[in-house]
Amino acid sequence: MSVVDEKPPARPLFRKLAIGLAVVCFLLAIVFGFAPIEGGWLFVVVCLFMGFMMATIGGTGYWPPRPKR
């Protein structure tokens, strides 16, 4: 008997929420990029990473992305 330890993909509701959150994160990265605050680049990097992560979850249903078989 073989045991498969694979996680199922994210449910459709969570995938839609992840896409919405990715859009918000990318917009915040733009806002922080133009805002004249000290250390704003750190917020830009964090927002871009979170946006990329949420976009990947929204597109594939997995994080980290699974290799195609």
Short mmCIF file of C-alpha atoms in Angstrom, two decimals:
data_model
loop_
_atom_site.label_atom_id
_atom_site.label_comp_id
_atom_site.label_asym_id
_atom_site.label_seq_id
_atom_site.Cartn_x
_atom_site.Cartn_y
_atom_site.Cartn_z
CA MET A 1 0.00 0.00 0.00
CA SER A 2 1.58 3.28 -1.07
CA VAL A 3 0.97 6.51 0.77
CA VAL A 4 0.71 9.60 -1.38
CA ASP A 5 1.61 12.75 0.53
CA GLU A 6 0.30 15.32 -1.96
CA LYS A 7 -1.70 18.34 -0.94
CA PRO A 8 -4.81 19.12 -2.97
CA PRO A 9 -4.87 22.44 -4.83
CA ALA A 10 -6.42 25.49 -3.18
CA ARG A 11 -10.19 25.76 -3.37
CA PRO A 12 -11.64 28.13 -6.00
CA LEU A 13 -12.72 30.70 -3.38
CA PHE A 14 -9.21 30.92 -1.94
CA ARG A 15 -7.71 31.15 -5.42
CA LYS A 16 -9.94 34.15 -6.20
CA LEU A 17 -9.03 35.75 -2.88
CA ALA A 18 -5.34 35.16 -3.61
CA ILE A 19 -5.67 36.90 -6.98
CA GLY A 20 -7.41 39.87 -5.34
CA LEU A 21 -4.73 40.08 -2.67
CA ALA A 22 -2.02 39.91 -5.34
CA VAL A 23 -3.54 42.92 -7.10
CA VAL A 24 -3.65 44.83 -3.81
CA CYS A 25 -0.02 43.94 -3.06
CA PHE A 26 1.15 45.09 -6.51
CA LEU A 27 -0.76 48.37 -6.11
CA LEU A 28 0.80 48.89 -2.68
CA ALA A 29 4.25 48.27 -4.19
CA ILE A 30 3.58 51.05 -6.69
CA VAL A 31 2.37 53.40 -3.94
CA PHE A 32 5.39 52.66 -1.72
CA GLY A 33 7.67 53.07 -4.74
CA PHE A 34 6.56 56.66 -5.25
CA ALA A 35 6.08 57.57 -1.57
CA PRO A 36 8.90 59.68 -0.15
CA ILE A 37 9.41 57.65 3.04
CA GLU A 38 12.64 56.39 4.56
CA GLY A 39 13.22 52.71 3.79
CA GLY A 40 10.31 52.54 1.35
CA TRP A 41 12.23 50.11 -0.86
CA LEU A 42 11.84 47.44 1.82
CA PHE A 43 8.05 47.76 1.65
CA VAL A 44 8.26 47.56 -2.14
CA VAL A 45 10.24 44.32 -1.99
CA VAL A 46 7.89 42.79 0.59
CA CYS A 47 4.79 43.78 -1.39
CA LEU A 48 6.25 42.44 -4.65
CA PHE A 49 7.15 39.11 -3.01
CA MET A 50 3.70 38.77 -1.44
CA GLY A 51 2.07 39.73 -4.73
CA PHE A 52 4.10 37.14 -6.62
CA MET A 53 3.30 34.48 -4.04
CA MET A 54 -0.44 35.24 -4.08
CA ALA A 55 -0.48 35.37 -7.90
CA THR A 56 1.16 31.95 -8.01
CA ILE A 57 -1.41 30.52 -5.58
CA GLY A 58 -4.22 32.10 -7.60
CA GLY A 59 -2.86 30.77 -10.89
CA THR A 60 -1.78 27.28 -9.91
CA GLY A 61 -3.41 26.58 -6.55
CA TYR A 62 -0.07 25.72 -4.95
CA TRP A 63 2.81 27.44 -3.19
CA PRO A 64 5.56 26.81 -4.01
CA PRO A 65 4.54 26.05 -7.59
CA ARG A 66 4.49 22.36 -8.40
CA PRO A 67 6.48 21.07 -11.37
CA LYS A 68 4.38 20.01 -14.34
CA ARG A 69 4.28 16.27 -14.87
#
